[in-house]
Short mmCIF file of C-alpha atoms in Angstrom, two decimals:
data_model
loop_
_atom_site.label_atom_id
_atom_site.label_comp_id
_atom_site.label_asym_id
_atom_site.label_seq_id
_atom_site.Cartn_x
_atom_site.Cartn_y
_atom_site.Cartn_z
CA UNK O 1422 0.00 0.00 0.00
CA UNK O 1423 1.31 3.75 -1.09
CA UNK O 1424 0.66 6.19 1.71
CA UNK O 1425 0.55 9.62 0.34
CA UNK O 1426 0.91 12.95 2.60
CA UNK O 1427 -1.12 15.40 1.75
CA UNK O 1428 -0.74 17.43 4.98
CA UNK O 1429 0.46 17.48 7.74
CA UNK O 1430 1.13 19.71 11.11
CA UNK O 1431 4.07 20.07 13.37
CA UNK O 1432 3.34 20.64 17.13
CA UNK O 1433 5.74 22.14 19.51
CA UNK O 1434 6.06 22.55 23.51
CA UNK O 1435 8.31 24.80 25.35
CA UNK O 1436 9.24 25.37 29.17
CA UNK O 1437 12.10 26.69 30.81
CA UNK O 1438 14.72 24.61 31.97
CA UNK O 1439 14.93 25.87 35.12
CA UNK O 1440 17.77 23.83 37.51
CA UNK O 1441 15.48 23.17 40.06
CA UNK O 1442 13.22 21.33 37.99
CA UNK O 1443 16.00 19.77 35.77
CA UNK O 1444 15.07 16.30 38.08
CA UNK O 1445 14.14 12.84 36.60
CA UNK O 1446 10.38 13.14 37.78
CA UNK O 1447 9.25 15.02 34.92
CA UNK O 1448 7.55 18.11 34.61
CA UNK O 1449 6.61 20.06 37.89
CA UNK O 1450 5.05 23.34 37.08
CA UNK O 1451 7.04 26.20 39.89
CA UNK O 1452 5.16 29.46 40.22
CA UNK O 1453 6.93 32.87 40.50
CA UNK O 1454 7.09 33.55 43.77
CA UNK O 1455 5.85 37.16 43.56
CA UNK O 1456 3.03 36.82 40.17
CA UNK O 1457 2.06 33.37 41.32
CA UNK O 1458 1.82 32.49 37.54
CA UNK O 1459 3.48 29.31 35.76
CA UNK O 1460 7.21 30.79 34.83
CA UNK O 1461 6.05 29.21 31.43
CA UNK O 1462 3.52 31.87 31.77
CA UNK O 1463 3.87 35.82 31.59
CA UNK O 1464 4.24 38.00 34.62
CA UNK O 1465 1.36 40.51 34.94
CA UNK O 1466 2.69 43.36 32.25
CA UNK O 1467 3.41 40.87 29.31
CA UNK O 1468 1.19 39.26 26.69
CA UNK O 1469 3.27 36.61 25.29
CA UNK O 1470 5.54 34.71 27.37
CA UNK O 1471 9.05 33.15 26.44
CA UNK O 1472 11.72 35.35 25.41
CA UNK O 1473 10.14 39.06 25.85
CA UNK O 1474 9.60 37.71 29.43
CA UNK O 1475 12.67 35.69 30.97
CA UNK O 1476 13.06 34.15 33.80
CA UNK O 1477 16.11 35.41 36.22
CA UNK O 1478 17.92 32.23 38.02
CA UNK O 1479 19.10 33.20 41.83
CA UNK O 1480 22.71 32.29 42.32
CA UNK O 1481 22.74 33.28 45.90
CA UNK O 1482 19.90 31.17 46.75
CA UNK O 1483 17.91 29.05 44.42
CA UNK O 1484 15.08 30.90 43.97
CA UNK O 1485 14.24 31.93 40.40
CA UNK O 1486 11.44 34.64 39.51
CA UNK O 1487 10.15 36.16 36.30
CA UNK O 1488 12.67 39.15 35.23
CA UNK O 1489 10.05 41.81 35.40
CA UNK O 1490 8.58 40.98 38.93
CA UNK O 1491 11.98 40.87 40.73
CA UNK O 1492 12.82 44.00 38.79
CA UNK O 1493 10.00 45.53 40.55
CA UNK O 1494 10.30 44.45 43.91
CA UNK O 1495 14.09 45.35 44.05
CA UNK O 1496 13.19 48.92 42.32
CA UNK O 1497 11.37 49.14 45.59
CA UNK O 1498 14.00 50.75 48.68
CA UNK O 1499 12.21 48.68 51.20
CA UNK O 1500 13.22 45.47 48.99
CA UNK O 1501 16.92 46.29 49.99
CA UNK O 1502 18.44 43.94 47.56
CA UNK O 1503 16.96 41.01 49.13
CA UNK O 1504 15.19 37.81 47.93
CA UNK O 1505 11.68 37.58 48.66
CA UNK O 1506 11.70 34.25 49.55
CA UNK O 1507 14.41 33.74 51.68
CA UNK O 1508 15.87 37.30 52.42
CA UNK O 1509 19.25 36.78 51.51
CA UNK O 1510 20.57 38.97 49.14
CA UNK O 1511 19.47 38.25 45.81
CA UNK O 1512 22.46 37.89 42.82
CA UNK O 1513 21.35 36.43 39.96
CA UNK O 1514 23.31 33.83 37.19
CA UNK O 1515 24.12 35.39 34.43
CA UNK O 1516 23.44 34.60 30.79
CA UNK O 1517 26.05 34.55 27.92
CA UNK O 1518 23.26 37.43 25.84
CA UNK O 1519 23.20 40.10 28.35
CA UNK O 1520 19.88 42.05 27.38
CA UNK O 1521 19.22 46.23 28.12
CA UNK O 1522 16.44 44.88 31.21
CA UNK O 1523 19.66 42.93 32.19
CA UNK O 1524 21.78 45.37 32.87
CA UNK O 1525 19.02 47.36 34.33
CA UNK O 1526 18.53 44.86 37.37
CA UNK O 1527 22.42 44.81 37.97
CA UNK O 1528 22.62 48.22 38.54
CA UNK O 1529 19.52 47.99 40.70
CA UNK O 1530 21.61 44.92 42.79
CA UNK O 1531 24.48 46.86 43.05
CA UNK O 1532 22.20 50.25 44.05
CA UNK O 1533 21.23 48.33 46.44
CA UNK O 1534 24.85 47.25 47.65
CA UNK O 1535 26.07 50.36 48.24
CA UNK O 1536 23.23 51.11 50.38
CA UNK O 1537 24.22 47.98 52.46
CA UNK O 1538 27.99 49.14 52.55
CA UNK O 1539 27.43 52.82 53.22
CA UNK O 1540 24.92 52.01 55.87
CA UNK O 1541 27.34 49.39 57.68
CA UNK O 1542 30.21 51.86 57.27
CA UNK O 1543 28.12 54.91 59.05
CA UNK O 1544 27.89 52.10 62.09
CA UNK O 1545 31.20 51.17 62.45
CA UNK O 1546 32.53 55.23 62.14
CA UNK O 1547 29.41 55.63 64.79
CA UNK O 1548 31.30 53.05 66.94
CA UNK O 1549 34.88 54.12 66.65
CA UNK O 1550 33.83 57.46 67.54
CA UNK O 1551 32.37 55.86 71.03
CA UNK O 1552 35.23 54.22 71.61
CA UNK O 1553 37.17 57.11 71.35
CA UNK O 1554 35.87 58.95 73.63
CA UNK O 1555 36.04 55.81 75.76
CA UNK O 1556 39.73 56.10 75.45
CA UNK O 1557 39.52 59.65 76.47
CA UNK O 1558 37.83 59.42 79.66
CA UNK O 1559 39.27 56.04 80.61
CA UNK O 1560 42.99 58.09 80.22
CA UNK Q 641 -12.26 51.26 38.86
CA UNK Q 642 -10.04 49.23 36.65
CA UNK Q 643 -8.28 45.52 37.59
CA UNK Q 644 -5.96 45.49 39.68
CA UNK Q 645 -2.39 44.97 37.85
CA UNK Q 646 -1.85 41.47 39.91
CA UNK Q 647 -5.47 40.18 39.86
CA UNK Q 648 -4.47 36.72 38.64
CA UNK Q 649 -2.72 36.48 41.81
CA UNK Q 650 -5.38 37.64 43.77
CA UNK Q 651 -7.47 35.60 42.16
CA UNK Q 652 -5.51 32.61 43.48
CA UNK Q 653 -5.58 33.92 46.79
CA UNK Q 654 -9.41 34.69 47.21
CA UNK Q 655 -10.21 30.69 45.48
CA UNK Q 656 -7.75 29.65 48.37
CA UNK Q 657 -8.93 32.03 51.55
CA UNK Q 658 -13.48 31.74 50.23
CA UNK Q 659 -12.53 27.56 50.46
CA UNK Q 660 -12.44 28.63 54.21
CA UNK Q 661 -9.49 26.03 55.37
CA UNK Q 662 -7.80 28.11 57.95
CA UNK Q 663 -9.74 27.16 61.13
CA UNK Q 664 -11.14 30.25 63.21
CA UNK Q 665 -10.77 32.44 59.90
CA UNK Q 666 -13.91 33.24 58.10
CA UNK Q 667 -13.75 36.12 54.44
CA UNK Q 668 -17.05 38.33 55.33
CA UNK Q 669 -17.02 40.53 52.34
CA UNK Q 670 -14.81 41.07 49.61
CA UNK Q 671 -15.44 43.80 46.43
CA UNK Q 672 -15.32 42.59 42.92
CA UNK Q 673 -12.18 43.70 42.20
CA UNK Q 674 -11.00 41.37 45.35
CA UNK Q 675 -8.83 44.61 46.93
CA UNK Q 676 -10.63 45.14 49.71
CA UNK Q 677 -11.57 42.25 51.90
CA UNK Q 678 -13.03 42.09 55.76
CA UNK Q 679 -11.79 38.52 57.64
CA UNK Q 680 -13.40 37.41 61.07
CA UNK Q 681 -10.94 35.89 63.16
CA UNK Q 682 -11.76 34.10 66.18
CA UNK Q 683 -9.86 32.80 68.64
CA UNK Q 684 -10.53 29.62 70.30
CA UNK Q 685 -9.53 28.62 74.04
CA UNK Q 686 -7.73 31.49 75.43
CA UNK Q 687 -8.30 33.35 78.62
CA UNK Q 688 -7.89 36.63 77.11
CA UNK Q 689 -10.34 36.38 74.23
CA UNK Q 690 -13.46 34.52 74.75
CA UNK Q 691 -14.95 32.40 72.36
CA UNK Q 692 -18.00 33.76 71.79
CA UNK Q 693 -16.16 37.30 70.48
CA UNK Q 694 -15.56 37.73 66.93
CA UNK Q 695 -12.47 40.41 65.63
CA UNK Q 696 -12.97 41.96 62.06
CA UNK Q 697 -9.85 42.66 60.01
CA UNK Q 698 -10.46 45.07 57.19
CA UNK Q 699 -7.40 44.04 54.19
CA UNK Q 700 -6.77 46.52 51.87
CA UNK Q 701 -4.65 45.78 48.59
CA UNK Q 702 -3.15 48.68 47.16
CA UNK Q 703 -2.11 49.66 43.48
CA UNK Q 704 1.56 47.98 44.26
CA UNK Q 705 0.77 44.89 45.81
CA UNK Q 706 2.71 42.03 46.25
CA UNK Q 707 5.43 44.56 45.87
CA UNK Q 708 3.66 46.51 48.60
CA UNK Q 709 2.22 45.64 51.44
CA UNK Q 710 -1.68 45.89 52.15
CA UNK Q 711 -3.43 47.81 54.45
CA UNK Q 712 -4.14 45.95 57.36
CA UNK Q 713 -5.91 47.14 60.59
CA UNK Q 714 -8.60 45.87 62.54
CA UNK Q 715 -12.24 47.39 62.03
CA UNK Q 716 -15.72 47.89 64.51
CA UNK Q 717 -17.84 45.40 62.59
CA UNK Q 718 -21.85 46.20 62.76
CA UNK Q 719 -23.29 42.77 61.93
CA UNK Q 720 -27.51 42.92 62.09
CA UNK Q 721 -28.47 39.68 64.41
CA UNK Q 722 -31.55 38.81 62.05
CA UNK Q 723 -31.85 35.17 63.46
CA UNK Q 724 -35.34 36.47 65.24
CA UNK Q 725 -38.21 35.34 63.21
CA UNK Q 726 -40.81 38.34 64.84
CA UNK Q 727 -39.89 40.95 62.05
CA UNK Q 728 -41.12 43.31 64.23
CA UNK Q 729 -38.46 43.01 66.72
CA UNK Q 730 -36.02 45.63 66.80
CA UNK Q 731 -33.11 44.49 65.56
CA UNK Q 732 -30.47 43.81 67.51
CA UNK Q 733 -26.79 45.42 66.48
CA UNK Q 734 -24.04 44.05 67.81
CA UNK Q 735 -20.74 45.63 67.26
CA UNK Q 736 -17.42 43.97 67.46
CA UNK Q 737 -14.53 44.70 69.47
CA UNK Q 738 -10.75 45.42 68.58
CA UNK Q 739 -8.66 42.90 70.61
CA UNK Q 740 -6.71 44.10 73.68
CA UNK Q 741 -2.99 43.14 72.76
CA UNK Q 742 0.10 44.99 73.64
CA UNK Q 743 0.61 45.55 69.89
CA UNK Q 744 -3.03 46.55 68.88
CA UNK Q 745 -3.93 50.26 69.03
CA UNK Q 746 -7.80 50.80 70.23
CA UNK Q 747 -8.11 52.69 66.89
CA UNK Q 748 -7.35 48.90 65.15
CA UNK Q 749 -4.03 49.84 63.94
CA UNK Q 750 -1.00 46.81 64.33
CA UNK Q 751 2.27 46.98 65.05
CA UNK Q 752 3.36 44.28 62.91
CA UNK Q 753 6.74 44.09 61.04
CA UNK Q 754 5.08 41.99 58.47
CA UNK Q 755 2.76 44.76 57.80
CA UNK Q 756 5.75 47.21 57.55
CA UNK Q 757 9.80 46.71 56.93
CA UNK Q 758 9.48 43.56 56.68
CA UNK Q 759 7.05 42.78 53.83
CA UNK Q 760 7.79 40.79 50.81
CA UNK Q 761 6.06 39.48 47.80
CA UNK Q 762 6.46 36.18 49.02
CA UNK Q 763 4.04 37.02 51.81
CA UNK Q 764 0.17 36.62 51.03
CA UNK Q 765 -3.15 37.37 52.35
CA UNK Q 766 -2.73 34.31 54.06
CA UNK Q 767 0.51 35.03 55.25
CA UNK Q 768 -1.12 37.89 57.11
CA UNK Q 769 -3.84 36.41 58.83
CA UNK Q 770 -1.57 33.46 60.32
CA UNK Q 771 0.62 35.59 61.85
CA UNK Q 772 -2.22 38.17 63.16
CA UNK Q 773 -4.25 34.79 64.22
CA UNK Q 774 -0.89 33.87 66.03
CA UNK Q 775 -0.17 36.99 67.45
CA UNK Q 776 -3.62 37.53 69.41
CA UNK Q 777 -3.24 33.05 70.34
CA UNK Q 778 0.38 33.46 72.25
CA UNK Q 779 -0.72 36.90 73.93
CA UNK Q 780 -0.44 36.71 77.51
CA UNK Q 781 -1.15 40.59 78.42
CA UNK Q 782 -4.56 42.48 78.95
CA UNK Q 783 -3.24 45.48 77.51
CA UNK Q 784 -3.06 48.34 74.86
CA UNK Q 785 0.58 49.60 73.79
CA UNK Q 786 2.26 52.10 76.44
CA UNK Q 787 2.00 54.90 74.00
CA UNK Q 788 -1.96 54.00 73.20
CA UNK Q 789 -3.61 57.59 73.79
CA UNK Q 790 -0.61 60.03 72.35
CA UNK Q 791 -0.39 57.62 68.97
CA UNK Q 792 -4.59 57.04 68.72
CA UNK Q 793 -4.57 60.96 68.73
CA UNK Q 794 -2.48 61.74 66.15
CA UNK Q 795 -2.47 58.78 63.95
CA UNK Q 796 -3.04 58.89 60.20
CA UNK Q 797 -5.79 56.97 58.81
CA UNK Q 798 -3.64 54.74 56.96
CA UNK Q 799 -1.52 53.00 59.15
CA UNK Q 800 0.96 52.78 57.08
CA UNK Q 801 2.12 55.98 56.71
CA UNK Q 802 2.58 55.24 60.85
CA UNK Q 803 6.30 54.80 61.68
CA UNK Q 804 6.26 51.74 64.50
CA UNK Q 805 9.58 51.25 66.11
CA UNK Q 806 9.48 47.51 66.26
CA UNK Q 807 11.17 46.74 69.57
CA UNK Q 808 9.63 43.70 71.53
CA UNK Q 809 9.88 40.36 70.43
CA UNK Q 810 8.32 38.63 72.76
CA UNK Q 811 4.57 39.12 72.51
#
């Protein structure tokens, strides 16, 4: 017998490959911890999901979130540079395309760094300066 | 008024919170846009709060939430006791109290660093209650905060533009 295509149609499907889900199990669908949509899905702002709305991968801790809603939260002062999840401070892996939203949340991080630093530095100046006069009126 | 930027989320969290599964928690009202929700709490076998009293907690989501916090305080709740059948009765009004804790103003605002500094998306509705719920179960103290009357005067209606100074960790 002589089959003969006359049509046919491709199907594709997509998720991220996310580390934390890279596990022999399968499949398990993780939220965003601050949307609480599917990272296959969009956060709030975005239509379409994939590309025009990545994912960012924690490298301090293991939590990963879509690249707009951490962008948000850390834009925030009161986020100061922390995770959400676990409130360490948040870093994030890097990928070998850096994009302009990229770069964006780096300088954000490091804003948020040299808040940390210049805030532990007023302490310690704050501290010397009492032990100073410590000096002084123990001599 | 429009939907609110996160409603998906909130939509998650209302399905979870109207299935009623957090014992001694009960959603009274909620708007359509699910921003502004009123809980009853009540808590069960403690010598400071009787059983029969029911505390309303008014929940305000605003524009920025998760990346804000809501507005959280506790609220005088008028509920209409219409279990008489005589319709001719008066009607009986019972108003609800604000809890006496050592963090609870009398005006309903908390002094909560979950409600303040140390909010984060990752914290819910849910997240809220629990640790209000939890807050009223492990008090031990019949009494307002030391600085009750000066703050009740002067305090803004949104308590969060109130500065607490969180300080006591053990209430």
């Amino acid at each position: 017998m002589k089959v003969k295509i006359l049509e046919w149609k491709s199907f594709a499907t997509w998720h991220w490959d996310l580390a934390t889900s890279a596990d022999d199990s399968g499949y398990v669908e993780e939220l965003c911890g601050i949307c609480r949509v599917s990272f296959d899905g969009t956060c709030p702002n975005c239509k379409y999901p994939g590309d025009d709305c990545p994912i960012v991968l924690g490298s301090g801790c293991t939590h990963n979130f879509h690249l707009h809603c951490i962008l948000k939260w850390l834009e925030q002062e009161s986020s100061k540079g922390l995770c959400p999840m676990c409130r360490q401070i948040f870093t994030f892996k890097e990928p070998e395309q850096t994009s302009d939203v990229l770069i964006n949340l780096k300088t954000l991080i490091d804003g948020h760094r040299v808040m940390r630093e210049r805030f532990q530095q007023g302490n310690e100046q704050e501290f010397e300066a009492f032990g100073a006069d410590q000096d002084l009126q123990m001599a | 008024m429009s939907r609110h930027p996160f409603h998906r989320r909130l939509l998650k969290e209302y399905q979870s919170l109207s299935q009623a599964t957090l014992p001694g928690i009960k959603l009274v009202s909620n708007d359509e846009n699910l921003t502004n929700f009123i809980f009853q709490i009540r808590i069960a076998n403690h010598n400071l709060y009787p059983d029969y009293e029911r505390y309303y907690l008014s929940i305000n989501i605003t524009q920025d939430y998760p990346v804000d916090c809501p507005q959280v305080k506790f609220i005088i709740y008028e509920s209409v006791d219409d279990d008489k059948e005589d319709s001719d009765s008066i009607e009986i009004i019972e108003k609800s109290k604000i809890p006496i804790h050592p963090h609870i103003y009398s005006n309903g605002h908390i002094c909560l660093n979950l409600l303040g500094e140390d909010w984060t998306p990752a914290c819910s509705i849910e997240s809220i209650l629990l640790s209000i719920q939890s807050m009223l179960n492990t008090n031990d103290k019949l009494e307002r905060p030391p600085d009750n009357d000066s703050y009740i005067k002067h305090a803004p209606l949104d308590p969060k533009r109130s500065r607490f100074v969180y300080h006591d960790d053990n209430v």
